[in-house]
PDB file of C-alpha atoms in Angstrom:
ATOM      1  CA  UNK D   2      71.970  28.464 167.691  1.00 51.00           C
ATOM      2  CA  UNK D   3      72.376  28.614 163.816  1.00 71.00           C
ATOM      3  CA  UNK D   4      74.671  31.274 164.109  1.00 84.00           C
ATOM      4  CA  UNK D   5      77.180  30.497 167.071  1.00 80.00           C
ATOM      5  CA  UNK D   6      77.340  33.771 169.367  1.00 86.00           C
ATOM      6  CA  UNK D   7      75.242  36.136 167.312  1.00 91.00           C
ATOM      7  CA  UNK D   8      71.233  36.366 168.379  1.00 92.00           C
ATOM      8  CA  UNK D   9      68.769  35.671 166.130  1.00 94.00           C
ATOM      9  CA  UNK D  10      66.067  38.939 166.617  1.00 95.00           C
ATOM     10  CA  UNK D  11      62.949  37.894 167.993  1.00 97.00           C
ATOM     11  CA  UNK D  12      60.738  39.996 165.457  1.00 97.00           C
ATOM     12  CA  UNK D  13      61.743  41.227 161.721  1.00 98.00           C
ATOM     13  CA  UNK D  14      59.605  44.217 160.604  1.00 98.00           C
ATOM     14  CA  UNK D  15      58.336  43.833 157.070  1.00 98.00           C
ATOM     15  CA  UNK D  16      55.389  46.476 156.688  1.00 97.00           C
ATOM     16  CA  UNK D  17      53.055  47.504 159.543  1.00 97.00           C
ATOM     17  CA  UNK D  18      50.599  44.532 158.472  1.00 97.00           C
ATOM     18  CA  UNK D  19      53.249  41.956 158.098  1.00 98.00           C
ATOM     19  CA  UNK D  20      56.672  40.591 159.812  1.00 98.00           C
ATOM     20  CA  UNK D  21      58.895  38.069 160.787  1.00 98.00           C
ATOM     21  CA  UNK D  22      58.612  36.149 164.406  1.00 98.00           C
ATOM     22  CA  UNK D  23      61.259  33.934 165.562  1.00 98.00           C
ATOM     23  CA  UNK D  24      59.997  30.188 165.847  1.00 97.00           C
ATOM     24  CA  UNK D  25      58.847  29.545 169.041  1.00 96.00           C
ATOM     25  CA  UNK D  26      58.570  25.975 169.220  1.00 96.00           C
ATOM     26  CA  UNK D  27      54.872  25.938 167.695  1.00 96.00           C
ATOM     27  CA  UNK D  28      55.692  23.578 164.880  1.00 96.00           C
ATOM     28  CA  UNK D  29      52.288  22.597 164.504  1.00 96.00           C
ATOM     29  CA  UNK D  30      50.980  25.946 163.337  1.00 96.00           C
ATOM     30  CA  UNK D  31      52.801  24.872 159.992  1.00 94.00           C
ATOM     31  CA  UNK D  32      51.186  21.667 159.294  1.00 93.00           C
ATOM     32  CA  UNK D  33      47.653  23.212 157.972  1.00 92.00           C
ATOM     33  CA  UNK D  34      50.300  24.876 155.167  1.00 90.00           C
ATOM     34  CA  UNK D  35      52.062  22.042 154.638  1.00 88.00           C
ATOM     35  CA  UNK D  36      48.951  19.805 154.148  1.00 89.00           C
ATOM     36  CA  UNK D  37      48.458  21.791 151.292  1.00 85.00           C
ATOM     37  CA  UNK D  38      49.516  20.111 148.202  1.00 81.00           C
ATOM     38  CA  UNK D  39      50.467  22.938 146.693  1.00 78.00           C
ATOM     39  CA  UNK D  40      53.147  23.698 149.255  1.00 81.00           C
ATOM     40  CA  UNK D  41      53.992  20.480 149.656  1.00 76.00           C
ATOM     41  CA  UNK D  42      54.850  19.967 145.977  1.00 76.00           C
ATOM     42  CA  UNK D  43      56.833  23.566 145.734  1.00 75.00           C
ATOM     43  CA  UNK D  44      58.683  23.447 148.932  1.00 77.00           C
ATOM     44  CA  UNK D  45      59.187  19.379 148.561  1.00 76.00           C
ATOM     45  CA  UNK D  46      59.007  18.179 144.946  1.00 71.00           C
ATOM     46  CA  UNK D  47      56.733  15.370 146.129  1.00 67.00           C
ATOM     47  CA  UNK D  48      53.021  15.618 144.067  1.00 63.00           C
ATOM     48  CA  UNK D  49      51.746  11.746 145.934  1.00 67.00           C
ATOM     49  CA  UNK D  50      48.597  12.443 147.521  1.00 68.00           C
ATOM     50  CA  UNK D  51      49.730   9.709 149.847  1.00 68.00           C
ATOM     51  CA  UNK D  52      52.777  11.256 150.868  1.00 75.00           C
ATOM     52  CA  UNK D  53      51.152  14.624 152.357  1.00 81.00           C
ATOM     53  CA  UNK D  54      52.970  15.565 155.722  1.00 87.00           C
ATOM     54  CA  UNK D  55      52.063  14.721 159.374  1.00 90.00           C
ATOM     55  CA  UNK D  56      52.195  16.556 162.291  1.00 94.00           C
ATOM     56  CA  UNK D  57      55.674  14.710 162.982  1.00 95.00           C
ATOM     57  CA  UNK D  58      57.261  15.138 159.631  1.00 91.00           C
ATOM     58  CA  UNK D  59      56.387  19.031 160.168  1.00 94.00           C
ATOM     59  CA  UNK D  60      58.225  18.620 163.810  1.00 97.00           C
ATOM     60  CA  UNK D  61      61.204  16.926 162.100  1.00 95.00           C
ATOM     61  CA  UNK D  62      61.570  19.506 159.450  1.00 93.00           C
ATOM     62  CA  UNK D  63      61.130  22.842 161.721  1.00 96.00           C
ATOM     63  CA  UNK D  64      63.697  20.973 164.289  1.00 96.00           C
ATOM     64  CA  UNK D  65      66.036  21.004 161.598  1.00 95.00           C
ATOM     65  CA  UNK D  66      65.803  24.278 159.880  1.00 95.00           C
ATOM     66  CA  UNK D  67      65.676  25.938 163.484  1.00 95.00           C
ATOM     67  CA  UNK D  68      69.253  24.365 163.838  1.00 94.00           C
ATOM     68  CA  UNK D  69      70.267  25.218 160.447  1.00 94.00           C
ATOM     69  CA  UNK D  70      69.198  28.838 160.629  1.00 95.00           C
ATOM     70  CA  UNK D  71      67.233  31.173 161.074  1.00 97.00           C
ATOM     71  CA  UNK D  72      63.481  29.745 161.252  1.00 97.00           C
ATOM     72  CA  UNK D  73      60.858  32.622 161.352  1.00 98.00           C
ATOM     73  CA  UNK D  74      57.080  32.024 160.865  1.00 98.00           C
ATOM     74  CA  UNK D  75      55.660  35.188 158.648  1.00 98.00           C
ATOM     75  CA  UNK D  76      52.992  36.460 159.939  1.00 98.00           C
ATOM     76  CA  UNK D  77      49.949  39.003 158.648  1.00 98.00           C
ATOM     77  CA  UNK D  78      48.701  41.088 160.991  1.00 98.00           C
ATOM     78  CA  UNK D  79      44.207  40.121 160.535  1.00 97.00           C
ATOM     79  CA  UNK D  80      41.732  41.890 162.219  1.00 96.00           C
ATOM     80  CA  UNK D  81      43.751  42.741 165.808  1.00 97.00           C
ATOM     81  CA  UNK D  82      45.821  39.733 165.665  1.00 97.00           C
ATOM     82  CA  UNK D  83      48.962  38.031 164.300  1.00 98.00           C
ATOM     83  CA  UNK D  84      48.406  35.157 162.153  1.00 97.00           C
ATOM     84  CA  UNK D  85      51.338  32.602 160.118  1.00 97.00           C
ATOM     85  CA  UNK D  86      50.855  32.725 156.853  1.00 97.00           C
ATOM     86  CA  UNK D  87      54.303  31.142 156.038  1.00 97.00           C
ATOM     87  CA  UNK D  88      58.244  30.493 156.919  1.00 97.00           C
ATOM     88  CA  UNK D  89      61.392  31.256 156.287  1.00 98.00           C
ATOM     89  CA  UNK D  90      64.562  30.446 157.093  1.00 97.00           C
ATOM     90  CA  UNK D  91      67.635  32.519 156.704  1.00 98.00           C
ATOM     91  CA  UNK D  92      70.612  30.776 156.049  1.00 97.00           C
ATOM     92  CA  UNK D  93      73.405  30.928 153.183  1.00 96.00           C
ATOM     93  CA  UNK D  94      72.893  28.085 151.319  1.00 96.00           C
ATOM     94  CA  UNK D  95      69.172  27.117 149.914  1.00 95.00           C
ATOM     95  CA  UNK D  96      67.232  29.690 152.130  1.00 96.00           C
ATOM     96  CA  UNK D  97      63.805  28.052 151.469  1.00 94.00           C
ATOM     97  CA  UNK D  98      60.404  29.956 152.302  1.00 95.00           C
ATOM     98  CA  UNK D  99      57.226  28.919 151.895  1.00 94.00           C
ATOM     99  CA  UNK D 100      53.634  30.864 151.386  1.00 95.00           C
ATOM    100  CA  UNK D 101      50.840  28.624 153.541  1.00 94.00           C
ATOM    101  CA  UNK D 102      47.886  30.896 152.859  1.00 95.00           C
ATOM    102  CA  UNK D 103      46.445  30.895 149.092  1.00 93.00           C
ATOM    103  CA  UNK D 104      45.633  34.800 149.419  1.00 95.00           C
ATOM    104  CA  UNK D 105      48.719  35.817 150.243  1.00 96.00           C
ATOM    105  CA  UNK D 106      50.386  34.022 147.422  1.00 92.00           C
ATOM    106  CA  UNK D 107      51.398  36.328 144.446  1.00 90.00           C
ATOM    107  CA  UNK D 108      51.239  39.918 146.180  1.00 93.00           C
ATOM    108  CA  UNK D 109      54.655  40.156 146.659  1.00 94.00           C
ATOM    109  CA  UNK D 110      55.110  38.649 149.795  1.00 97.00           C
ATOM    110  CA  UNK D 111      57.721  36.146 148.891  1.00 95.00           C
ATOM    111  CA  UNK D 112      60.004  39.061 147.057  1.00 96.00           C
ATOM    112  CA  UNK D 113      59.735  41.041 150.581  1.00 98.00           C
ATOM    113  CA  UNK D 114      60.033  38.284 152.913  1.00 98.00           C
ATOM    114  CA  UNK D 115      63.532  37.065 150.304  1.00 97.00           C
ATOM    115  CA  UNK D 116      64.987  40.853 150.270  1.00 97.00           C
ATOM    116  CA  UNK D 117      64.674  40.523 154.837  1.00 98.00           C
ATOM    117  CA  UNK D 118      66.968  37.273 154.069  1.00 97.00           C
ATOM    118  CA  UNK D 119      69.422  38.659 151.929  1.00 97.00           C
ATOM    119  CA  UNK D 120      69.479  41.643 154.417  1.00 97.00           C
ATOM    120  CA  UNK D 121      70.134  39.647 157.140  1.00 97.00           C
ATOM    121  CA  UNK D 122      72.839  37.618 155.763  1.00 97.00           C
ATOM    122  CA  UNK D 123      74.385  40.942 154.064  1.00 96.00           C
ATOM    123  CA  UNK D 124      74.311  42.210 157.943  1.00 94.00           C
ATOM    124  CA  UNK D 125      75.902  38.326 159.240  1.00 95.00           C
ATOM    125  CA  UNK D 126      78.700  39.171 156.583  1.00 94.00           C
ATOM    126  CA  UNK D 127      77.945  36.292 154.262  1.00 96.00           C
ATOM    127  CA  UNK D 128      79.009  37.535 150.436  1.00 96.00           C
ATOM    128  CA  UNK D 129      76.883  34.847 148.691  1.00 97.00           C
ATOM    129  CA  UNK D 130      73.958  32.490 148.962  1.00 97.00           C
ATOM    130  CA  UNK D 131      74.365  29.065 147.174  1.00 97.00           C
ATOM    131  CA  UNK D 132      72.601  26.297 146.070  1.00 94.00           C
ATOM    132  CA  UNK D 133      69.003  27.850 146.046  1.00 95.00           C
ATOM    133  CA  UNK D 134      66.895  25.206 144.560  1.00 94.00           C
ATOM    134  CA  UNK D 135      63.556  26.108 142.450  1.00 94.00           C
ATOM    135  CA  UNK D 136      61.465  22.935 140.889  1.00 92.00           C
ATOM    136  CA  UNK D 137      61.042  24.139 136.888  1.00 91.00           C
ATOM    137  CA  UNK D 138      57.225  23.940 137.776  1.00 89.00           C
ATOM    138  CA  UNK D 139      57.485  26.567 140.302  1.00 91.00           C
ATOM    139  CA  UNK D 140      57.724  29.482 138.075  1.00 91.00           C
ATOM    140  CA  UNK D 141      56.510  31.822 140.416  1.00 91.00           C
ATOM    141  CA  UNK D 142      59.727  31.549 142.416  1.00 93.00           C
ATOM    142  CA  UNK D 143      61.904  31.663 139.616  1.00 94.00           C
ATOM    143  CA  UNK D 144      60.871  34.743 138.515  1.00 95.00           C
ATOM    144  CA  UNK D 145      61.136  36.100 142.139  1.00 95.00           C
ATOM    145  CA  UNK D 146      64.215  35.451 142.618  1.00 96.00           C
ATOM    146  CA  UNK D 147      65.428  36.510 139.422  1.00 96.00           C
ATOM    147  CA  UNK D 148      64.221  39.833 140.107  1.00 96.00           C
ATOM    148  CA  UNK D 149      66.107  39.939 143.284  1.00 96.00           C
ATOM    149  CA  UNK D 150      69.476  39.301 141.124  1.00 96.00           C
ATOM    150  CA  UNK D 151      69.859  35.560 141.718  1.00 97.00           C
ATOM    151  CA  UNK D 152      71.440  34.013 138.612  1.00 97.00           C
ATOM    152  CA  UNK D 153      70.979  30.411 137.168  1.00 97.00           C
ATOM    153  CA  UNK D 154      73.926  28.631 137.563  1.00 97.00           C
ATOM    154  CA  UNK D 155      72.905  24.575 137.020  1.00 96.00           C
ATOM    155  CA  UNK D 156      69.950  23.138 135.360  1.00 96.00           C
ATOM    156  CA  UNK D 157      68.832  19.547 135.768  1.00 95.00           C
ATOM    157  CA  UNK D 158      65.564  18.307 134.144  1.00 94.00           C
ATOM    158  CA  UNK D 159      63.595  18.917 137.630  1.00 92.00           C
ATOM    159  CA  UNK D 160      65.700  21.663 138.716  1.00 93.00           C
ATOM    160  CA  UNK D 161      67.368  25.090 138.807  1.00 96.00           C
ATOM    161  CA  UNK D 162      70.304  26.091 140.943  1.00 97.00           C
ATOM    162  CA  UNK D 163      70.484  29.882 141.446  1.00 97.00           C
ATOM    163  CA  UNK D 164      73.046  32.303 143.543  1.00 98.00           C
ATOM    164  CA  UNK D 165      72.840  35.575 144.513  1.00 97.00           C
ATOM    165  CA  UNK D 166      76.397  37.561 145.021  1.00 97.00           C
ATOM    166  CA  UNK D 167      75.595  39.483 148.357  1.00 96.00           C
ATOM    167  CA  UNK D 168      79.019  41.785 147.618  1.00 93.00           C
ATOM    168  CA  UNK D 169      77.221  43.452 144.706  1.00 86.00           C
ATOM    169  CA  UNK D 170      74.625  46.689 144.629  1.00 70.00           C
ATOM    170  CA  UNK D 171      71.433  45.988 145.749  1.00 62.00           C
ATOM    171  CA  UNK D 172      69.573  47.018 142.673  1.00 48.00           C
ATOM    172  CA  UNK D 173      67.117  44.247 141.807  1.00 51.00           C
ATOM    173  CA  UNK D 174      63.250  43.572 143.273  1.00 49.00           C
ATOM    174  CA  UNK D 175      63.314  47.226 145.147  1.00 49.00           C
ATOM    175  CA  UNK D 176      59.992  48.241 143.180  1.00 44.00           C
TER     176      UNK D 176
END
């Protein structure tokens, strides 16, 4: 258990249509979004055609954010029934989520599915998340999580390096 004695909820409310659900296991609902090169490059950095993820290297990587946090699969709720359309995991240091589904991409959902993480941690007692890593191509998530209040605080040529101070007001991305 990521965090030792306290349990993670099984299912985190986001809007009657979409939510959070604990990861199950089911790591190969992920690899259709992860075959995706344009996950792939945002959530990895890697743009080889030839390096696009296998069912095992999708295994590897859920194994090891489920131990590192808080995995969750975010799901939409289509047409009776609950499909992922991306992950999360909450944890204080480089929370990374990822948006499988093209339509879902650019409505928001990342700034609602980030404000449940920074929630949760608020509610864990964590004052700060560190080292939250955005590739200088992905502007989409740089703007995102400016507008939740994360700040830039190291650039390298591939690279920026943002915080968010969970201590202060939660004024930012509540639109």
């Amino acid at each position: 258990m990521p965090f030792p004695h306290i349990p993670q909820p099984s299912l985190v409310p986001l809007t009657p249509t979409l939510r959070l659900k604990r990861y199950d296991g089911h790591y190969e609902l992920a690899l259709p979004g992860y075959q995706d090169p344009y996950v792939y490059q945002n959530s990895e950095g890697i743009f080889d055609q030839a390096k696009i993820p296998d069912l095992d290297y999708v295994k590897g990587m859920c194994q090891y954010l489920d131990s590192h946090g808080e995995l969750y699969f975010i799901e939409a709720l289509e047409q009776g029934d609950w499909v992922p359309v991306g992950d999360v995991t909450v944890k204080p240091e480089n929370p990374p989520i990822a948006i499988w589904v093209e339509r879902y991409r650019g409505r928001g959902l990342g700034s609602l599915v980030m404000r449940a993480v920074i929630d949760r941690l608020r509610a864990l007692g964590y004052e700060k998340i560190t080292g939250s890593t955005v590739y200088r191509w992905n502007q989409a998530s740089l703007h995102m999580h400016q507008k939740l209040g994360f700040q830039i605080v190291r650039e390298t040529e591939k690279d920026y390096y943002l915080e968010l101070d969970l201590t202060q007001e939660d004024s930012h991305g509540r639109d």
